[in-house]
Amino acid sequence: MRTSDRLRNITGGGSDGWDVFYRARKMVADGKNVIELTIGEHDIRTHPVILDAMHKAATAGHTGYAMVPGTNDLRDTVAKRIQDRTGVQTTRDNIVITPGGQSALFSAHLAALETGDVALYCDPYYATYPGTLRGAGGVPIAILCKPDRNFEPEYADLKRAAKGAKSLLINTPNNPTGVVYSLETMQNIAKVAIEEDLWVISDEVYDTQIWEGEHISLRQLPKMEGRTLVVGSMSKSHAMTGSRVGWICGPEDTIADLINLATHTTYGVPGYIQDAATFALNAGEWLEQEVGNPFSRRRKIAQRIIGGQNIVRAIPNSGAMYQMLDIRATGLSGEEFANALLDQELIAVMPGESFGNAAAGHIRVAMTVPDDAFEDAMERLCSFAQSTLS
Ligand code: PMP
């Protein structure tokens, strides 16, 4: 029997640019001492106080089916948090709890698209985006965001692409670039969405990790509430990647339809996980800060080391756990640089080409190893870049 085209087409075929990552993983499995600066997984685990809350909820019996839309407590907590941060009135009826942000991205696109609709996304992009859009029946079209514009989308490019499209997927703070979109960029996105009648799916899973400036949620801009589906997650903010808990915030009628979808797909998220998430969100900012502070520290380490040379250029990253580096001065592609760095220095980074076409000639460094190892890796990375010229 043959699997449906819908599933077979998700990956789109061809090399996905993740060869360096898999090669590094194999080297680690073979006992090599590789410093992995590849994926967005924290080097700390979920805080014990969150695990205690999870354990208490499970032993108290919250192990049966939970309410499909999410528990009232968690939906109320997420709604209040969003209202406090954005000033937009938000209730539990605007929230559906999902098994992580990834599931939220997929469901949000199912809500926005008819089969065959054009679904826009910004390049460079988080690895799953095109496949998610295809899986939801969309035809993914990338908007190229230029390195000399900080990888933020420009009005003219958005406007051109938006003709005839149905949705636009944005991500700020951004993976892979670490860029936090400016107010001007957000206003341009809103303007085009209103002019061209687009849904916007706004992936804001890194919204607690802001090192400079301010995070603006698209839903808080005028006239955007009715056409924006915001994707949130506990994965990055609270180092709960394995717990699989996130949400979609959007208009009440669409959320009601998404709850219907959840009934027929996931049937909800485990109650003890939701109780732990409710606890974590109500525990105050210290938990988020404990998760975010190491990235903020390492960002400064990277800035200091990169500031001391002139081969590698840093894309100014105001948020998230990544540093994108422009290595075009070496004459190598991102893939060539990453492969050679892995072979010669046992340092694994992601080639920019893994995230689309716009970040060719760049590499992405995940700031996800302890400070000492990170500093050592950044110094060796810069010396390696220098050595390619001689
Ligand atoms: N969006 C972005 C931009 C991400 O980087 C990730 C995870 N790396 C996700 C969504 C999905 O996260 P999760 O499903 O763990 O919430």
CSV table of C-alpha atoms and ligand atoms in Angstrom, one decimal:
chain,number,residue,atom,x,y,z
A,1,MET,CA,0.0,0.0,0.0
A,2,ARG,CA,1.1,3.5,-0.7
A,3,THR,CA,1.1,6.3,1.9
A,4,SER,CA,-1.0,9.3,0.9
A,5,ASP,CA,0.6,12.1,-1.1
A,6,ARG,CA,-0.3,14.5,1.8
A,7,LEU,CA,2.2,12.7,4.1
A,8,ARG,CA,4.8,11.8,1.5
A,9,ASN,CA,5.0,15.4,0.4
A,10,ILE,CA,5.6,16.8,3.9
A,11,THR,CA,9.3,16.7,3.6
A,12,GLY,CA,9.5,17.9,0.0
A,13,GLY,CA,12.4,15.6,-0.8
A,14,GLY,CA,16.0,16.5,-1.4
A,15,SER,CA,18.8,17.2,1.1
A,16,ASP,CA,17.4,19.1,4.1
A,17,GLY,CA,20.8,20.6,5.1
A,18,TRP,CA,20.9,18.7,8.4
A,19,ASP,CA,23.8,16.4,7.3
A,20,VAL,CA,26.3,18.2,9.6
A,21,PHE,CA,23.9,17.8,12.6
A,22,TYR,CA,23.6,14.0,12.0
A,23,ARG,CA,27.3,13.6,11.4
A,24,ALA,CA,28.0,15.4,14.7
A,25,ARG,CA,25.6,13.1,16.5
A,26,LYS,CA,27.3,10.1,15.1
A,27,MET,CA,30.7,11.4,16.1
A,28,VAL,CA,29.4,11.9,19.7
A,29,ALA,CA,28.0,8.3,19.7
A,30,ASP,CA,31.4,7.1,18.6
A,31,GLY,CA,32.9,8.7,21.6
A,32,LYS,CA,34.3,11.9,20.1
A,33,ASN,CA,34.4,15.0,22.2
A,34,VAL,CA,32.2,17.3,20.0
A,35,ILE,CA,30.9,20.6,21.3
A,36,GLU,CA,27.4,20.7,19.9
A,37,LEU,CA,26.0,24.2,19.2
A,38,THR,CA,23.3,22.8,16.9
A,39,ILE,CA,19.7,22.5,18.2
A,40,GLY,CA,17.5,24.7,20.4
A,41,GLU,CA,17.6,22.4,23.4
A,42,HIS,CA,18.6,24.0,26.8
A,43,ASP,CA,21.6,22.6,28.6
A,44,ILE,CA,19.5,22.6,31.8
A,45,ARG,CA,16.5,20.5,32.5
A,46,THR,CA,13.0,21.4,33.7
A,47,HIS,CA,13.2,23.0,37.2
A,48,PRO,CA,12.6,20.6,40.2
A,49,VAL,CA,9.8,22.9,41.5
A,50,ILE,CA,7.9,22.3,38.2
A,51,LEU,CA,8.5,18.6,38.4
A,52,ASP,CA,7.2,18.6,42.0
A,53,ALA,CA,4.0,20.2,40.8
A,54,MET,CA,3.7,17.6,38.1
A,55,HIS,CA,4.3,14.8,40.5
A,56,LYS,CA,1.7,16.1,43.0
A,57,ALA,CA,-0.9,16.5,40.2
A,58,ALA,CA,-0.3,13.0,39.0
A,59,THR,CA,-0.4,11.4,42.4
A,60,ALA,CA,-3.5,13.4,43.2
A,61,GLY,CA,-5.2,11.6,40.3
A,62,HIS,CA,-4.9,14.0,37.4
A,63,THR,CA,-3.9,11.2,35.1
A,64,GLY,CA,-7.3,10.5,33.3
A,65,TYR,CA,-8.5,12.3,30.2
A,66,ALA,CA,-8.2,16.0,30.7
A,67,MET,CA,-10.6,18.6,29.3
A,68,VAL,CA,-9.9,18.7,25.5
A,69,PRO,CA,-9.6,22.5,25.2
A,70,GLY,CA,-7.2,22.6,28.2
A,71,THR,CA,-8.0,22.8,31.9
A,72,ASN,CA,-9.9,26.0,32.9
A,73,ASP,CA,-6.9,26.9,35.2
A,74,LEU,CA,-4.3,26.7,32.4
A,75,ARG,CA,-6.5,28.5,29.8
A,76,ASP,CA,-7.3,31.3,32.4
A,77,THR,CA,-3.6,31.6,33.3
A,78,VAL,CA,-2.5,31.8,29.7
A,79,ALA,CA,-5.3,34.3,28.9
A,80,LYS,CA,-4.4,36.5,31.8
A,81,ARG,CA,-0.7,36.4,30.9
A,82,ILE,CA,-1.4,37.4,27.3
A,83,GLN,CA,-3.8,40.2,28.4
A,84,ASP,CA,-1.2,41.5,30.9
A,85,ARG,CA,1.5,41.5,28.4
A,86,THR,CA,-0.4,42.9,25.4
A,87,GLY,CA,-3.3,44.9,26.8
A,88,VAL,CA,-5.7,43.0,24.5
A,89,GLN,CA,-8.7,41.6,26.4
A,90,THR,CA,-8.3,37.8,26.4
A,91,THR,CA,-10.3,35.1,28.1
A,92,ARG,CA,-10.1,31.3,28.1
A,93,ASP,CA,-12.4,31.3,25.1
A,94,ASN,CA,-9.5,32.8,23.1
A,95,ILE,CA,-7.2,29.9,24.1
A,96,VAL,CA,-6.8,26.2,23.2
A,97,ILE,CA,-4.0,24.2,24.8
A,98,THR,CA,-2.0,22.1,22.4
A,99,PRO,CA,0.7,19.4,22.7
A,100,GLY,CA,3.5,22.0,22.2
A,101,GLY,CA,4.1,24.8,19.7
A,102,GLN,CA,4.7,22.5,16.8
A,103,SER,CA,1.2,21.0,17.0
A,104,ALA,CA,-0.2,24.6,17.5
A,105,LEU,CA,1.6,25.6,14.2
A,106,PHE,CA,0.0,22.8,12.3
A,107,SER,CA,-3.5,23.2,13.8
A,108,ALA,CA,-3.4,27.0,13.2
A,109,HIS,CA,-2.6,26.4,9.5
A,110,LEU,CA,-5.4,23.9,9.3
A,111,ALA,CA,-7.7,26.6,10.6
A,112,ALA,CA,-6.5,29.2,8.1
A,113,LEU,CA,-6.1,27.3,4.9
A,114,GLU,CA,-8.2,25.5,2.3
A,115,THR,CA,-6.3,22.8,0.4
A,116,GLY,CA,-4.1,24.4,-2.2
A,117,ASP,CA,-4.1,27.9,-0.6
A,118,VAL,CA,-0.8,29.8,-0.8
A,119,ALA,CA,0.8,30.0,2.7
A,120,LEU,CA,3.7,32.4,3.1
A,121,TYR,CA,6.6,32.2,5.5
A,122,CYS,CA,9.8,34.1,6.0
A,123,ASP,CA,13.2,32.7,5.0
A,124,PRO,CA,15.4,32.0,7.0
A,125,TYR,CA,12.9,29.8,8.8
A,126,TYR,CA,12.6,27.3,11.6
A,127,ALA,CA,13.2,23.8,10.0
A,128,THR,CA,9.7,22.4,10.2
A,129,TYR,CA,7.8,25.4,8.6
A,130,PRO,CA,7.5,24.4,4.9
A,131,GLY,CA,6.6,20.8,5.9
A,132,THR,CA,4.0,22.0,8.4
A,133,LEU,CA,2.4,24.2,5.7
A,134,ARG,CA,2.4,21.4,3.2
A,135,GLY,CA,1.0,18.9,5.7
A,136,ALA,CA,-1.9,21.3,6.4
A,137,GLY,CA,-2.7,21.4,2.7
A,138,GLY,CA,-1.0,24.7,1.9
A,139,VAL,CA,1.4,25.6,-0.9
A,140,PRO,CA,4.4,27.2,0.9
A,141,ILE,CA,6.0,30.2,-0.6
A,142,ALA,CA,9.0,31.8,1.0
A,143,ILE,CA,9.6,35.5,1.4
A,144,LEU,CA,13.4,36.1,1.3
A,145,CYS,CA,14.6,38.3,4.2
A,146,LYS,CA,18.0,39.9,3.5
A,147,PRO,CA,21.0,39.7,5.8
A,148,ASP,CA,21.7,43.4,5.4
A,149,ARG,CA,18.2,44.1,6.6
A,150,ASN,CA,18.8,42.0,9.7
A,151,PHE,CA,16.7,39.2,8.1
A,152,GLU,CA,13.5,41.1,8.8
A,153,PRO,CA,10.9,41.0,6.0
A,154,GLU,CA,10.4,44.2,4.0
A,155,TYR,CA,7.1,45.8,3.1
A,156,ALA,CA,7.6,45.6,-0.7
A,157,ASP,CA,8.5,41.9,-0.6
A,158,LEU,CA,5.6,41.1,1.8
A,159,LYS,CA,3.2,43.1,-0.5
A,160,ARG,CA,4.3,41.3,-3.7
A,161,ALA,CA,4.1,37.8,-2.1
A,162,ALA,CA,0.7,38.5,-0.4
A,163,LYS,CA,-1.2,38.9,-3.7
A,164,GLY,CA,-3.5,35.8,-3.8
A,165,ALA,CA,-2.0,34.3,-0.6
A,166,LYS,CA,-4.1,33.2,2.3
A,167,SER,CA,-1.8,33.2,5.3
A,168,LEU,CA,1.6,34.5,6.5
A,169,LEU,CA,3.7,32.8,9.2
A,170,ILE,CA,6.0,35.0,11.1
A,171,ASN,CA,8.4,34.3,14.0
A,172,THR,CA,9.7,36.8,16.5
A,173,PRO,CA,12.0,36.5,18.4
A,174,ASN,CA,13.3,34.6,15.5
A,175,ASN,CA,14.8,31.1,15.1
A,176,PRO,CA,17.4,30.9,13.5
A,177,THR,CA,18.5,34.5,13.6
A,178,GLY,CA,17.8,35.7,17.1
A,179,VAL,CA,16.4,38.9,15.6
A,180,VAL,CA,13.5,40.5,17.4
A,181,TYR,CA,11.3,42.2,14.8
A,182,SER,CA,11.1,46.0,15.1
A,183,LEU,CA,7.9,47.9,15.5
A,184,GLU,CA,8.2,49.1,11.9
A,185,THR,CA,8.4,45.5,10.6
A,186,MET,CA,5.4,44.5,12.7
A,187,GLN,CA,3.4,47.4,11.4
A,188,ASN,CA,4.4,46.5,7.9
A,189,ILE,CA,3.2,43.0,8.4
A,190,ALA,CA,-0.1,44.2,9.9
A,191,LYS,CA,-0.6,46.6,7.0
A,192,VAL,CA,-0.1,44.0,4.4
A,193,ALA,CA,-2.2,41.4,6.2
A,194,ILE,CA,-5.1,43.9,6.4
A,195,GLU,CA,-4.7,45.2,2.8
A,196,GLU,CA,-4.5,41.6,1.4
A,197,ASP,CA,-6.8,39.9,3.8
A,198,LEU,CA,-4.3,37.4,5.2
A,199,TRP,CA,-4.4,35.3,8.3
A,200,VAL,CA,-1.2,35.7,10.2
A,201,ILE,CA,0.1,32.9,12.3
A,202,SER,CA,2.5,34.5,14.8
A,203,ASP,CA,5.0,32.1,16.3
A,204,GLU,CA,6.0,33.8,19.6
A,205,VAL,CA,7.5,30.8,21.4
A,206,TYR,CA,10.6,32.8,22.4
A,207,ASP,CA,8.7,35.8,23.7
A,208,THR,CA,10.3,35.5,27.2
A,209,GLN,CA,13.8,35.6,25.8
A,210,ILE,CA,14.4,39.3,25.0
A,211,TRP,CA,17.9,40.7,25.6
A,212,GLU,CA,17.5,44.1,24.1
A,213,GLY,CA,14.5,46.1,23.0
A,214,GLU,CA,10.9,44.9,23.3
A,215,HIS,CA,8.8,42.0,22.0
A,216,ILE,CA,5.6,43.2,20.2
A,217,SER,CA,2.9,40.6,19.8
A,218,LEU,CA,1.2,41.0,16.4
A,219,ARG,CA,-2.2,40.6,18.0
A,220,GLN,CA,-1.8,43.8,19.9
A,221,LEU,CA,-1.6,46.0,16.8
A,222,PRO,CA,-4.8,47.7,15.6
A,223,LYS,CA,-7.3,45.5,13.7
A,224,MET,CA,-5.1,42.4,14.0
A,225,GLU,CA,-7.0,40.5,16.7
A,226,GLY,CA,-9.5,39.0,14.3
A,227,ARG,CA,-6.9,37.7,11.8
A,228,THR,CA,-4.0,36.6,14.1
A,229,LEU,CA,-3.4,33.2,15.6
A,230,VAL,CA,-0.6,33.5,18.2
A,231,VAL,CA,1.4,30.3,18.9
A,232,GLY,CA,2.9,30.0,22.4
A,233,SER,CA,4.7,27.2,24.2
A,234,MET,CA,6.3,26.2,27.6
A,235,SER,CA,9.2,24.6,25.8
A,236,LYS,CA,11.6,27.5,25.5
A,237,SER,CA,10.4,29.7,28.3
A,238,HIS,CA,10.5,27.1,31.0
A,239,ALA,CA,12.8,24.4,29.6
A,240,MET,CA,9.8,22.1,29.2
A,241,THR,CA,10.5,20.8,25.7
A,242,GLY,CA,9.7,17.2,26.6
A,243,SER,CA,6.4,18.0,28.3
A,244,ARG,CA,4.8,19.0,25.0
A,245,VAL,CA,2.5,21.9,26.1
A,246,GLY,CA,1.7,25.0,24.2
A,247,TRP,CA,-1.3,27.0,23.0
A,248,ILE,CA,-3.0,29.0,20.3
A,249,CYS,CA,-4.5,32.3,21.1
A,250,GLY,CA,-7.1,33.7,18.6
A,251,PRO,CA,-10.6,34.8,17.8
A,252,GLU,CA,-13.3,32.8,19.9
A,253,ASP,CA,-15.0,31.3,16.9
A,254,THR,CA,-11.8,29.9,15.4
A,255,ILE,CA,-10.7,28.6,18.8
A,256,ALA,CA,-14.0,26.8,19.0
A,257,ASP,CA,-13.3,25.1,15.7
A,258,LEU,CA,-9.7,24.3,16.8
A,259,ILE,CA,-11.2,22.6,20.0
A,260,ASN,CA,-13.3,20.5,17.6
A,261,LEU,CA,-10.1,19.6,15.8
A,262,ALA,CA,-8.4,18.7,19.1
A,263,THR,CA,-11.3,16.4,19.9
A,264,HIS,CA,-10.6,14.5,16.7
A,265,THR,CA,-6.8,14.5,16.8
A,266,THR,CA,-4.9,14.8,20.1
A,267,TYR,CA,-7.9,14.6,22.6
A,268,GLY,CA,-6.1,17.1,24.8
A,269,VAL,CA,-2.9,17.3,26.8
A,270,PRO,CA,-2.2,15.3,30.0
A,271,GLY,CA,-3.8,16.9,33.0
A,272,TYR,CA,-0.7,16.6,35.2
A,273,ILE,CA,1.4,18.4,32.5
A,274,GLN,CA,-1.2,21.2,32.3
A,275,ASP,CA,-1.1,21.5,36.1
A,276,ALA,CA,2.7,21.8,36.1
A,277,ALA,CA,2.4,24.4,33.3
A,278,THR,CA,-0.2,26.4,35.3
A,279,PHE,CA,2.1,26.2,38.4
A,280,ALA,CA,5.1,27.4,36.3
A,281,LEU,CA,3.3,30.3,34.7
A,282,ASN,CA,2.0,31.5,38.1
A,283,ALA,CA,5.4,31.0,39.9
A,284,GLY,CA,6.6,34.4,38.7
A,285,GLU,CA,9.3,35.6,36.4
A,286,TRP,CA,12.3,34.1,38.3
A,287,LEU,CA,11.7,30.7,36.6
A,288,GLU,CA,11.8,32.2,33.2
A,289,GLN,CA,14.8,34.3,34.1
A,290,GLU,CA,16.7,31.3,35.4
A,291,VAL,CA,16.1,29.6,32.0
A,292,GLY,CA,17.0,32.7,29.9
A,293,ASN,CA,19.9,34.2,31.9
A,294,PRO,CA,22.5,31.7,30.5
A,295,PHE,CA,21.7,32.7,26.9
A,296,SER,CA,21.9,36.4,27.8
A,297,ARG,CA,25.4,35.8,29.4
A,298,ARG,CA,26.6,33.7,26.4
A,299,ARG,CA,25.4,36.3,24.0
A,300,LYS,CA,27.7,38.8,25.6
A,301,ILE,CA,30.6,36.3,25.5
A,302,ALA,CA,30.0,35.9,21.8
A,303,GLN,CA,29.8,39.6,21.2
A,304,ARG,CA,33.1,40.2,23.0
A,305,ILE,CA,34.9,37.5,21.0
A,306,ILE,CA,33.4,38.5,17.7
A,307,GLY,CA,34.2,42.1,18.4
A,308,GLY,CA,37.9,41.2,18.6
A,309,GLN,CA,38.2,40.2,15.0
A,310,ASN,CA,36.9,41.1,11.6
A,311,ILE,CA,36.3,38.0,9.6
A,312,VAL,CA,33.1,36.7,11.2
A,313,ARG,CA,30.2,39.2,11.4
A,314,ALA,CA,27.4,38.8,14.0
A,315,ILE,CA,23.8,39.4,13.1
A,316,PRO,CA,22.5,41.6,15.9
A,317,ASN,CA,20.5,39.2,18.0
A,318,SER,CA,18.1,40.8,20.5
A,319,GLY,CA,16.4,37.6,21.6
A,320,ALA,CA,16.2,33.8,21.7
A,321,MET,CA,19.1,31.3,22.2
A,322,TYR,CA,20.8,31.7,18.8
A,323,GLN,CA,23.6,33.7,17.2
A,324,MET,CA,23.7,33.9,13.4
A,325,LEU,CA,27.2,34.5,12.0
A,326,ASP,CA,28.0,35.8,8.6
A,327,ILE,CA,31.0,33.9,7.4
A,328,ARG,CA,31.0,35.0,3.8
A,329,ALA,CA,34.4,36.7,4.2
A,330,THR,CA,35.9,33.2,4.3
A,331,GLY,CA,34.7,32.5,0.8
A,332,LEU,CA,33.1,29.3,2.1
A,333,SER,CA,29.4,28.4,2.1
A,334,GLY,CA,27.8,27.8,5.4
A,335,GLU,CA,27.8,24.1,4.8
A,336,GLU,CA,31.5,24.0,3.8
A,337,PHE,CA,32.4,26.0,6.9
A,338,ALA,CA,30.3,23.9,9.3
A,339,ASN,CA,31.7,20.6,7.9
A,340,ALA,CA,35.3,21.8,8.1
A,341,LEU,CA,34.7,23.2,11.6
A,342,LEU,CA,33.3,19.9,12.7
A,343,ASP,CA,36.2,17.9,11.2
A,344,GLN,CA,39.1,20.2,12.3
A,345,GLU,CA,37.8,21.6,15.6
A,346,LEU,CA,35.1,19.1,16.7
A,347,ILE,CA,32.6,22.0,16.9
A,348,ALA,CA,29.2,21.4,15.5
A,349,VAL,CA,27.1,24.4,14.2
A,350,MET,CA,24.2,24.5,11.8
A,351,PRO,CA,24.8,25.8,8.3
A,352,GLY,CA,22.6,28.8,7.3
A,353,GLU,CA,21.6,26.8,4.3
A,354,SER,CA,19.6,24.5,6.6
A,355,PHE,CA,17.2,27.3,7.2
A,356,GLY,CA,16.5,28.2,3.5
A,357,ASN,CA,18.2,30.3,0.9
A,358,ALA,CA,18.4,33.7,2.6
A,359,ALA,CA,21.0,32.6,5.2
A,360,ALA,CA,23.5,31.0,2.7
A,361,GLY,CA,27.0,31.9,3.8
A,362,HIS,CA,26.0,32.0,7.4
A,363,ILE,CA,26.1,29.6,10.3
A,364,ARG,CA,23.8,29.4,13.3
A,365,VAL,CA,25.3,28.9,16.7
A,366,ALA,CA,23.0,27.7,19.5
A,367,MET,CA,24.2,29.1,22.8
A,368,THR,CA,23.3,25.9,24.6
A,369,VAL,CA,26.5,24.7,26.3
A,370,PRO,CA,28.0,25.9,29.6
A,371,ASP,CA,29.7,29.3,29.5
A,372,ASP,CA,33.3,27.9,29.6
A,373,ALA,CA,32.8,25.5,26.7
A,374,PHE,CA,30.9,28.2,24.8
A,375,GLU,CA,33.7,30.7,25.2
A,376,ASP,CA,36.3,28.2,24.1
A,377,ALA,CA,34.1,27.1,21.1
A,378,MET,CA,33.6,30.8,20.0
A,379,GLU,CA,37.3,31.5,20.2
A,380,ARG,CA,38.2,28.4,18.2
A,381,LEU,CA,35.5,29.2,15.7
A,382,CYS,CA,36.9,32.7,15.1
A,383,SER,CA,40.5,31.4,14.8
A,384,PHE,CA,39.3,28.7,12.4
A,385,ALA,CA,37.6,31.4,10.3
A,386,GLN,CA,40.9,33.4,10.3
A,387,SER,CA,42.9,30.2,9.3
A,388,THR,CA,40.7,29.7,6.2
A,389,LEU,CA,42.2,32.9,4.7
A,390,SER,CA,45.8,31.9,4.9
B,1,PMP,N1,8.7,27.5,16.7
B,1,PMP,C1,10.0,27.7,16.8
B,1,PMP,C2,10.6,29.0,16.1
B,1,PMP,C3,10.9,26.8,17.4
B,1,PMP,O1,12.2,27.0,17.4
B,1,PMP,C4,10.4,25.6,18.0
B,1,PMP,C5,11.2,24.6,18.6
B,1,PMP,N2,12.5,24.6,18.3
B,1,PMP,C6,9.0,25.5,17.9
B,1,PMP,C7,8.2,26.4,17.3
B,1,PMP,C8,8.3,24.2,18.4
B,1,PMP,O2,8.5,24.1,19.8
B,1,PMP,P1,7.6,23.1,20.7
B,1,PMP,O3,6.8,22.3,19.8
B,1,PMP,O4,8.6,22.4,21.5
B,1,PMP,O5,6.8,24.1,21.5
